[in-house]
Coordinates of C-alpha atoms in Angstrom, one line a residue:
Chain A
M1 CA 33.1 48.3 185.3
I2 CA 35.7 45.4 185.1
Y3 CA 35.0 44.1 181.8
L4 CA 35.7 40.5 180.8
D5 CA 33.5 40.1 177.4
H6 CA 36.2 41.1 174.8
G7 CA 35.1 38.1 173.3
A8 CA 31.6 39.2 172.6
T9 CA 33.1 42.6 171.8
S10 CA 36.2 44.7 172.8
F11 CA 35.3 47.6 175.2
G12 CA 37.4 50.3 176.5
K13 CA 38.5 51.2 172.9
P14 CA 41.4 53.5 172.2
P15 CA 40.6 57.0 172.3
A16 CA 41.9 57.4 169.0
V17 CA 39.0 55.2 167.8
A18 CA 36.4 57.4 168.6
E19 CA 38.0 60.4 167.6
A20 CA 38.9 59.2 164.0
M21 CA 35.2 58.6 163.9
L22 CA 34.4 61.9 164.8
R23 CA 36.8 63.3 161.8
A24 CA 35.6 61.2 159.5
L25 CA 31.8 62.4 160.1
Q26 CA 32.8 65.7 159.9
A27 CA 35.2 65.4 156.9
C28 CA 34.0 62.9 154.5
G29 CA 31.5 62.7 151.5
N30 CA 30.7 59.7 149.9
P31 CA 33.9 57.8 148.5
G32 CA 34.3 56.6 144.8
R33 CA 31.4 58.9 144.1
G34 CA 32.7 62.1 143.4
G35 CA 35.9 64.0 143.0
H36 CA 35.6 66.6 145.5
R37 CA 37.4 67.0 148.8
A38 CA 35.0 65.2 150.5
A39 CA 34.2 62.2 148.6
M40 CA 38.1 62.1 148.2
A41 CA 38.8 62.2 151.9
A42 CA 36.3 59.3 152.2
A43 CA 38.7 57.6 149.9
R44 CA 41.4 58.2 151.6
V45 CA 39.8 56.9 154.7
A46 CA 39.1 53.6 153.3
Y47 CA 42.1 53.0 151.3
D48 CA 44.8 53.9 154.0
C49 CA 42.5 51.2 156.1
R50 CA 42.7 48.7 153.1
E51 CA 46.3 48.9 153.4
L52 CA 47.1 48.7 156.9
A53 CA 44.9 45.6 156.8
G54 CA 47.1 44.4 153.9
S55 CA 50.0 45.1 156.1
L56 CA 48.4 43.3 159.2
F57 CA 47.2 40.2 157.2
E58 CA 49.4 40.1 154.6
C59 CA 47.2 40.5 151.4
L60 CA 46.9 43.4 148.7
P61 CA 44.8 46.0 149.5
E62 CA 42.5 45.1 147.2
Q63 CA 41.9 41.7 148.6
V64 CA 40.1 43.7 152.0
A65 CA 36.8 43.9 151.5
F66 CA 34.8 45.7 153.9
T67 CA 31.8 43.8 155.5
S68 CA 29.3 44.8 158.5
S69 CA 30.7 42.0 160.5
C70 CA 32.4 39.1 160.6
T71 CA 29.2 36.8 160.0
H72 CA 28.6 38.9 157.0
G73 CA 31.8 37.8 155.6
L74 CA 31.4 34.4 156.4
N75 CA 28.0 34.3 154.8
I76 CA 29.4 35.8 151.6
A77 CA 32.3 33.1 151.9
I78 CA 30.4 30.6 152.4
C79 CA 27.8 31.3 149.6
T80 CA 30.4 31.6 146.7
L81 CA 32.1 28.0 148.1
V82 CA 29.1 26.0 149.1
K83 CA 25.6 25.1 146.9
P84 CA 22.8 23.1 147.8
G85 CA 23.8 19.4 148.9
D86 CA 27.5 20.3 148.9
P87 CA 29.4 18.1 151.5
V88 CA 31.3 20.2 153.8
V89 CA 33.8 20.0 156.7
I90 CA 34.2 22.0 159.8
S91 CA 35.6 21.9 163.0
G92 CA 33.7 21.0 166.2
F93 CA 34.0 24.0 167.3
E94 CA 32.4 26.4 165.2
H95 CA 29.8 29.5 165.8
N96 CA 26.6 29.8 164.3
A97 CA 27.7 32.5 162.4
V98 CA 29.6 29.2 160.2
T99 CA 26.9 26.1 160.7
R100 CA 23.6 28.5 160.3
P101 CA 24.6 29.7 156.4
L102 CA 25.7 26.4 155.7
H103 CA 22.1 24.8 157.4
G104 CA 20.3 27.6 155.4
L105 CA 22.0 26.5 152.3
G106 CA 21.2 22.9 152.7
A107 CA 24.9 21.2 152.6
E108 CA 25.7 17.9 153.9
I109 CA 27.7 19.0 157.3
R110 CA 30.5 16.9 158.5
V111 CA 32.0 17.8 161.7
A112 CA 35.7 16.9 161.9
G113 CA 37.9 16.7 165.4
R114 CA 35.8 17.4 168.6
K115 CA 38.4 17.0 171.5
L116 CA 38.9 20.1 173.4
F117 CA 42.4 21.4 173.7
D118 CA 44.1 18.2 171.4
P119 CA 45.3 19.1 168.2
D120 CA 46.4 15.8 167.2
D121 CA 43.1 14.7 167.3
T122 CA 41.8 17.9 165.3
L123 CA 44.5 17.6 162.9
N124 CA 43.8 13.5 162.4
C125 CA 39.9 13.9 162.1
W126 CA 40.4 16.8 159.8
E127 CA 42.7 14.5 157.4
D128 CA 40.1 11.9 157.4
A129 CA 37.3 14.2 156.8
L130 CA 39.4 16.0 153.5
K131 CA 40.3 12.5 152.3
K132 CA 36.7 12.1 151.4
A133 CA 36.5 15.2 148.9
P134 CA 34.4 17.6 150.8
K135 CA 33.3 20.6 148.3
A136 CA 35.0 23.3 151.0
A137 CA 36.0 23.2 154.6
V138 CA 35.5 26.2 157.0
F139 CA 36.9 26.5 160.4
T140 CA 37.5 28.8 163.0
H141 CA 41.0 30.1 164.3
V142 CA 40.1 30.3 167.9
S143 CA 37.3 28.9 169.9
N144 CA 34.7 31.6 171.0
V145 CA 33.4 29.6 173.8
F146 CA 36.8 27.8 174.9
G147 CA 39.9 30.0 173.5
Y148 CA 41.1 26.8 171.9
V149 CA 43.8 27.7 169.1
L150 CA 43.2 25.0 166.6
P151 CA 46.1 24.3 164.6
V152 CA 44.9 26.1 161.6
E153 CA 48.3 26.2 159.7
E154 CA 48.3 22.6 159.6
M155 CA 44.7 22.4 158.5
A156 CA 45.4 24.9 156.2
K157 CA 47.6 22.6 154.7
L158 CA 46.1 19.5 154.5
C159 CA 43.4 21.7 152.8
R160 CA 45.5 22.6 150.0
H161 CA 47.2 19.0 149.9
Y162 CA 43.8 17.5 149.1
G163 CA 42.6 20.6 147.1
V164 CA 39.8 21.7 149.1
P165 CA 38.8 25.4 149.3
F166 CA 38.7 27.0 152.4
V167 CA 37.6 29.3 154.7
I168 CA 39.0 30.7 157.6
D169 CA 36.9 32.2 160.8
A170 CA 39.3 35.0 162.5
A171 CA 36.6 36.3 164.6
Q172 CA 38.3 35.7 168.2
S173 CA 41.9 35.6 166.4
A174 CA 42.5 39.0 164.5
G175 CA 44.5 41.3 166.5
M176 CA 45.8 38.5 169.2
L177 CA 47.3 36.2 166.9
P178 CA 49.2 36.1 163.2
V179 CA 46.9 35.9 160.5
S180 CA 48.1 36.0 157.2
L181 CA 46.3 35.3 153.8
K182 CA 49.4 34.5 152.0
K183 CA 50.9 32.1 154.5
L184 CA 47.5 30.3 155.2
G185 CA 46.4 30.2 151.7
A186 CA 42.8 30.2 152.2
D187 CA 40.1 31.4 149.9
F188 CA 38.9 33.4 152.1
I189 CA 39.1 34.8 155.9
A190 CA 36.7 36.7 157.7
M191 CA 36.9 39.0 160.8
P192 CA 35.3 41.3 162.6
G193 CA 36.3 44.9 163.3
H194 CA 34.6 45.3 166.4
K195 CA 36.9 43.0 168.4
G196 CA 40.1 42.1 168.5
L197 CA 41.1 44.9 166.0
L198 CA 39.4 47.3 168.5
G199 CA 37.4 49.3 165.9
P200 CA 33.7 49.9 165.9
M201 CA 30.7 47.7 166.0
G202 CA 29.1 47.3 162.5
T203 CA 32.7 46.7 160.7
G204 CA 34.4 43.9 159.5
L205 CA 37.1 42.5 156.7
L206 CA 36.9 39.8 154.2
L207 CA 40.1 39.1 152.5
C208 CA 39.5 37.0 149.4
A209 CA 42.1 35.0 147.6
A210 CA 39.2 33.4 145.3
Q211 CA 36.5 35.4 143.4
P212 CA 33.6 35.5 145.6
Q213 CA 29.9 36.1 144.7
P214 CA 28.3 39.1 146.3
L215 CA 25.9 38.9 148.5
L216 CA 24.4 42.5 148.1
R217 CA 24.0 43.9 144.6
G218 CA 24.0 48.0 143.6
G219 CA 25.8 50.7 143.1
T220 CA 29.7 51.1 143.6
G221 CA 30.4 54.1 141.9
S222 CA 32.2 52.4 139.0
E223 CA 31.3 50.6 135.9
S224 CA 28.0 52.2 136.3
R225 CA 26.6 51.3 133.0
R226 CA 26.8 47.6 133.8
Q227 CA 23.9 45.7 134.9
D228 CA 26.1 42.8 136.9
M229 CA 28.5 43.5 139.6
P230 CA 31.8 44.6 138.7
D231 CA 34.3 41.7 138.5
A232 CA 36.8 43.3 140.2
L233 CA 37.5 43.4 144.0
P234 CA 36.7 45.3 146.4
E235 CA 34.1 46.7 144.6
R236 CA 32.4 43.4 143.8
L237 CA 31.4 43.1 147.3
E238 CA 30.7 46.5 148.6
A239 CA 27.3 47.7 146.8
G240 CA 26.0 50.7 148.4
T241 CA 27.6 53.3 150.7
L242 CA 30.6 52.2 152.7
N243 CA 30.4 52.8 156.6
I244 CA 33.3 55.2 156.2
P245 CA 33.1 56.7 160.0
G246 CA 33.4 53.0 161.1
I247 CA 36.0 52.3 158.8
A248 CA 38.0 55.3 160.1
G249 CA 37.4 54.0 163.9
L250 CA 38.9 50.4 162.4
A251 CA 41.9 52.0 161.0
A252 CA 42.3 53.3 164.2
G253 CA 41.9 50.8 166.3
M254 CA 44.2 48.4 163.9
G255 CA 47.1 51.4 164.2
Y256 CA 47.0 50.6 168.1
V257 CA 47.2 46.8 167.7
Q258 CA 49.8 47.2 165.4
T259 CA 51.8 49.5 167.4
A260 CA 51.0 47.7 170.6
G261 CA 51.8 44.5 168.8
T262 CA 49.6 41.3 168.6
E263 CA 51.7 39.3 170.5
N264 CA 52.1 41.5 173.4
L265 CA 48.5 41.6 173.8
L266 CA 47.9 38.2 173.6
L267 CA 50.7 37.5 176.1
R268 CA 48.9 40.0 178.7
A269 CA 45.4 38.0 178.2
V270 CA 46.8 34.5 178.4
R271 CA 48.6 35.6 181.6
E272 CA 45.4 36.4 183.4
Q273 CA 43.6 33.6 181.7
K274 CA 46.2 31.2 183.4
A275 CA 45.9 33.1 186.6
C276 CA 42.0 32.7 186.6
A277 CA 41.9 29.2 185.2
H278 CA 44.6 28.1 188.3
A279 CA 42.4 29.9 191.0
L280 CA 39.1 28.8 190.0
S281 CA 40.0 25.1 189.4
S282 CA 41.7 24.9 192.9
R283 CA 38.2 26.6 194.1
G284 CA 36.8 23.4 192.7
Y285 CA 35.1 24.8 189.6
R286 CA 35.0 23.1 186.2
V287 CA 37.5 24.7 184.1
F288 CA 38.2 24.3 180.7
S289 CA 41.5 24.9 180.1
G290 CA 44.9 23.9 177.9
P291 CA 48.1 24.5 176.2
R292 CA 46.9 26.4 173.3
Q293 CA 44.5 28.8 174.6
T294 CA 43.9 32.5 174.3
G295 CA 42.8 35.0 176.8
T296 CA 38.9 33.2 177.0
L297 CA 38.2 31.1 179.5
S298 CA 35.0 28.9 180.2
F299 CA 33.9 27.4 183.1
V300 CA 31.0 25.4 184.8
P301 CA 29.6 26.9 187.8
R302 CA 27.8 24.9 190.7
E303 CA 24.8 27.4 189.8
D304 CA 23.2 28.2 186.8
C305 CA 25.8 30.0 184.5
E306 CA 23.3 32.8 183.6
E307 CA 22.7 33.5 187.5
F308 CA 26.1 33.3 188.1
A309 CA 26.9 36.0 185.5
W310 CA 24.2 38.0 186.6
Q311 CA 25.3 37.8 190.2
L312 CA 28.9 39.8 188.7
A313 CA 26.8 41.8 186.5
R314 CA 25.6 43.3 189.9
R315 CA 29.1 43.8 191.1
D316 CA 29.7 45.4 187.9
I317 CA 31.7 42.9 186.1
A318 CA 31.1 42.0 182.8
V319 CA 31.4 37.9 181.7
R320 CA 28.8 36.1 179.3
A321 CA 26.9 32.7 179.9
G322 CA 25.4 30.8 178.2
L323 CA 26.2 29.0 174.8
H324 CA 27.9 32.1 173.1
C325 CA 25.7 31.2 169.5
A326 CA 28.1 27.7 169.3
P327 CA 26.1 24.6 170.6
L328 CA 28.6 22.9 168.3
A329 CA 31.4 23.7 170.6
H330 CA 29.5 23.2 173.8
E331 CA 28.2 19.8 172.0
S332 CA 31.9 19.1 171.9
A333 CA 32.9 19.9 175.3
G334 CA 29.8 18.4 176.9
T335 CA 28.2 21.5 178.0
L336 CA 25.2 21.7 175.8
E337 CA 23.2 21.4 178.7
T338 CA 24.7 23.7 181.4
G339 CA 26.4 26.2 179.4
T340 CA 29.2 27.9 180.6
V341 CA 30.3 31.0 181.9
R342 CA 33.0 32.7 179.5
I343 CA 35.6 35.2 180.7
S344 CA 37.2 36.9 178.0
F345 CA 40.3 39.2 178.4
G346 CA 41.3 42.0 176.0
H347 CA 44.0 44.2 175.1
D348 CA 43.3 45.9 178.7
A349 CA 44.0 42.7 180.4
S350 CA 45.5 43.4 184.2
P351 CA 45.9 41.5 187.5
L352 CA 43.7 44.1 188.9
Q353 CA 40.8 42.5 186.8
T354 CA 41.8 39.1 187.7
R355 CA 41.7 40.0 191.4
K356 CA 38.2 41.9 191.7
L357 CA 36.8 39.0 189.4
L358 CA 38.2 36.0 191.9
A359 CA 37.1 38.4 194.8
A360 CA 33.7 38.9 193.7
I361 CA 32.8 35.3 192.9
S362 CA 33.9 34.7 196.6
N363 CA 31.5 36.7 197.8
L364 CA 28.6 35.7 195.9
K365 CA 25.7 34.2 197.7
P366 CA 24.2 31.1 196.1
K367 CA 20.2 31.0 196.0
K368 CA 20.0 34.7 196.2
Y369 CA 20.2 35.1 192.4
F370 CA 17.8 37.4 190.4
Q371 CA 16.6 39.4 193.4
Chain B
M1 CA 53.2 71.2 130.6
K2 CA 51.8 68.1 129.0
Y3 CA 50.0 65.6 130.8
C4 CA 48.6 62.1 130.2
L5 CA 45.4 60.1 132.1
I6 CA 45.9 56.7 133.7
T7 CA 42.5 55.9 133.9
F8 CA 41.3 53.2 136.4
R9 CA 37.8 51.3 137.0
S10 CA 37.6 52.4 140.1
V11 CA 39.1 54.5 143.1
T12 CA 40.8 51.5 144.7
P13 CA 43.1 50.5 142.1
A14 CA 43.8 54.3 141.0
Q15 CA 44.4 54.8 144.6
R16 CA 46.9 51.7 144.9
G17 CA 48.7 53.3 141.6
E18 CA 48.9 56.5 143.2
R19 CA 50.9 55.3 146.3
V20 CA 53.1 53.1 144.0
L21 CA 54.2 56.1 141.8
R22 CA 54.3 58.7 144.5
K23 CA 56.4 55.6 146.1
A24 CA 58.6 56.1 143.2
G25 CA 58.4 59.7 143.4
I26 CA 56.6 60.3 140.1
A27 CA 53.8 62.9 141.0
C28 CA 50.7 62.1 140.0
T29 CA 46.9 63.7 140.9
L30 CA 44.3 61.6 141.4
S31 CA 40.6 62.7 139.9
R32 CA 37.6 61.6 138.4
T33 CA 38.0 60.4 134.7
P34 CA 36.3 62.2 131.6
K35 CA 32.8 60.9 130.9
W36 CA 33.8 60.1 127.0
M37 CA 37.0 58.5 128.3
E38 CA 35.2 55.8 130.2
Q39 CA 33.2 53.8 128.6
Q40 CA 31.6 51.9 131.8
G41 CA 30.9 55.2 133.0
C42 CA 32.2 56.6 136.4
G43 CA 35.9 55.9 136.6
Y44 CA 39.2 57.6 138.2
S45 CA 42.3 58.5 136.8
L46 CA 46.0 59.9 137.6
R47 CA 47.2 62.8 136.0
V48 CA 51.1 62.1 135.4
Q49 CA 53.4 64.1 133.1
T50 CA 53.9 63.0 129.5
H51 CA 57.0 62.2 129.6
K52 CA 56.8 60.0 132.8
A53 CA 53.6 57.8 131.5
A54 CA 55.7 55.2 129.9
E55 CA 57.7 54.9 133.1
S56 CA 54.5 55.0 135.2
A57 CA 52.6 52.7 133.0
Q58 CA 55.4 50.0 133.1
M59 CA 55.6 50.6 137.1
L60 CA 52.0 49.9 137.1
R61 CA 52.4 47.1 135.2
D62 CA 55.2 45.6 137.6
E63 CA 53.1 46.0 140.5
H64 CA 49.9 44.3 139.1
V65 CA 48.0 47.5 139.5
E66 CA 45.4 46.9 136.8
F67 CA 44.6 50.2 134.7
R68 CA 42.4 50.7 131.3
K69 CA 43.8 53.2 129.0
I70 CA 46.7 56.4 128.9
Y71 CA 45.5 59.2 127.1
L72 CA 47.7 62.2 126.0
L73 CA 45.4 65.2 127.0
R74 CA 45.3 68.1 124.3
E75 CA 45.1 71.7 125.2
N76 CA 41.7 72.1 123.4
G77 CA 40.4 69.5 126.2
K78 CA 40.6 66.6 123.9
G79 CA 42.9 63.6 124.6
E80 CA 44.3 60.8 122.4
E81 CA 44.7 57.7 123.5
L82 CA 48.1 56.2 123.7
S83 CA 50.0 52.7 123.4
L84 CA 52.6 52.1 125.6

């Protein structure tokens, strides 16, 4: 398979991920719930992963809370900072993982910066919106549809300047771009474990600089006589048994990323993305390409985007079509009605993938879709 | 050999304390806290040699690792809280 859907989840994970998961299944008990060998082995797995995440994302191990997904972490962060009716600023490229929790809370959503690959517009609109005293700001580091790298350092700086607490969605950047809780000064940064960090599905991290409100309540293995949740992190956010096999796999994935180097992984993915963008543009497709872009590329085919992707799937090439759970981003780019075909390169990006994709596209036969 | 127990609210700060002390060359053992020492129930402790207790406590404070209390362990299984 030519897998070009790393924006959805990374595929072809390093073998060490599955090996670590198997070891955890065989050796680990319930972390933080006992003093015996199996419980302590599990506690070590969890702590090692926190420590590694702390070194990758510049925070303390205790500030790393395990979640089941980036969406889970975003929900915690948003529910902590936002109350019903609160004005909240978001970028024009947010995923439903941001917009749906805000809608659910009844927040007054203010969208700022909708021009694709235009950091000046993003920043100007962002500052204008922050001047109007929102209660919080939530923004993505990278658009999951277009790969647009938002100017997050400057956006974060503006938030700090105007005293607006903020959350960063690092779903598409963690493992590919530098992400630092310390440098960005965010209240929360949420990320999945299964995308750029190469861990298994069902894992995620929430980096916490502020005191969060728990979304789940229950046993933590600590302070058991209290009937409210512990104040201290990470236990405050970790009611119930942790996904230790998943966390072991996540640590192995992060280890791979750390060894390979995020910059190298990004460079390879961007190189292939640029090659695809150039080739598809020259064939007359409407391609969304810009200077601040990761290995993710969207284009509008002449045919229905889902049919186009299905034709590629029949040739064992995996891309994603449609709205990519981000109607706001499509609205910003003017593709809400058509959707796009998204190609997203990952840690294994190679010229061979690009050649096979482009050859397959050349051979697509219109009018024969879904047959 | 006499030992002290440094108690923590949960396993995570105890683990960070363990890494801090070991990095400094102070031998310690991570284990569950005896029930009578932990008022809130279910905590973890680091066992260190008594003559290293004050140094350990200071090191944990310097690294902002939050611990609860320090107990000197008696041979009869009892413990005495220390102020270090």
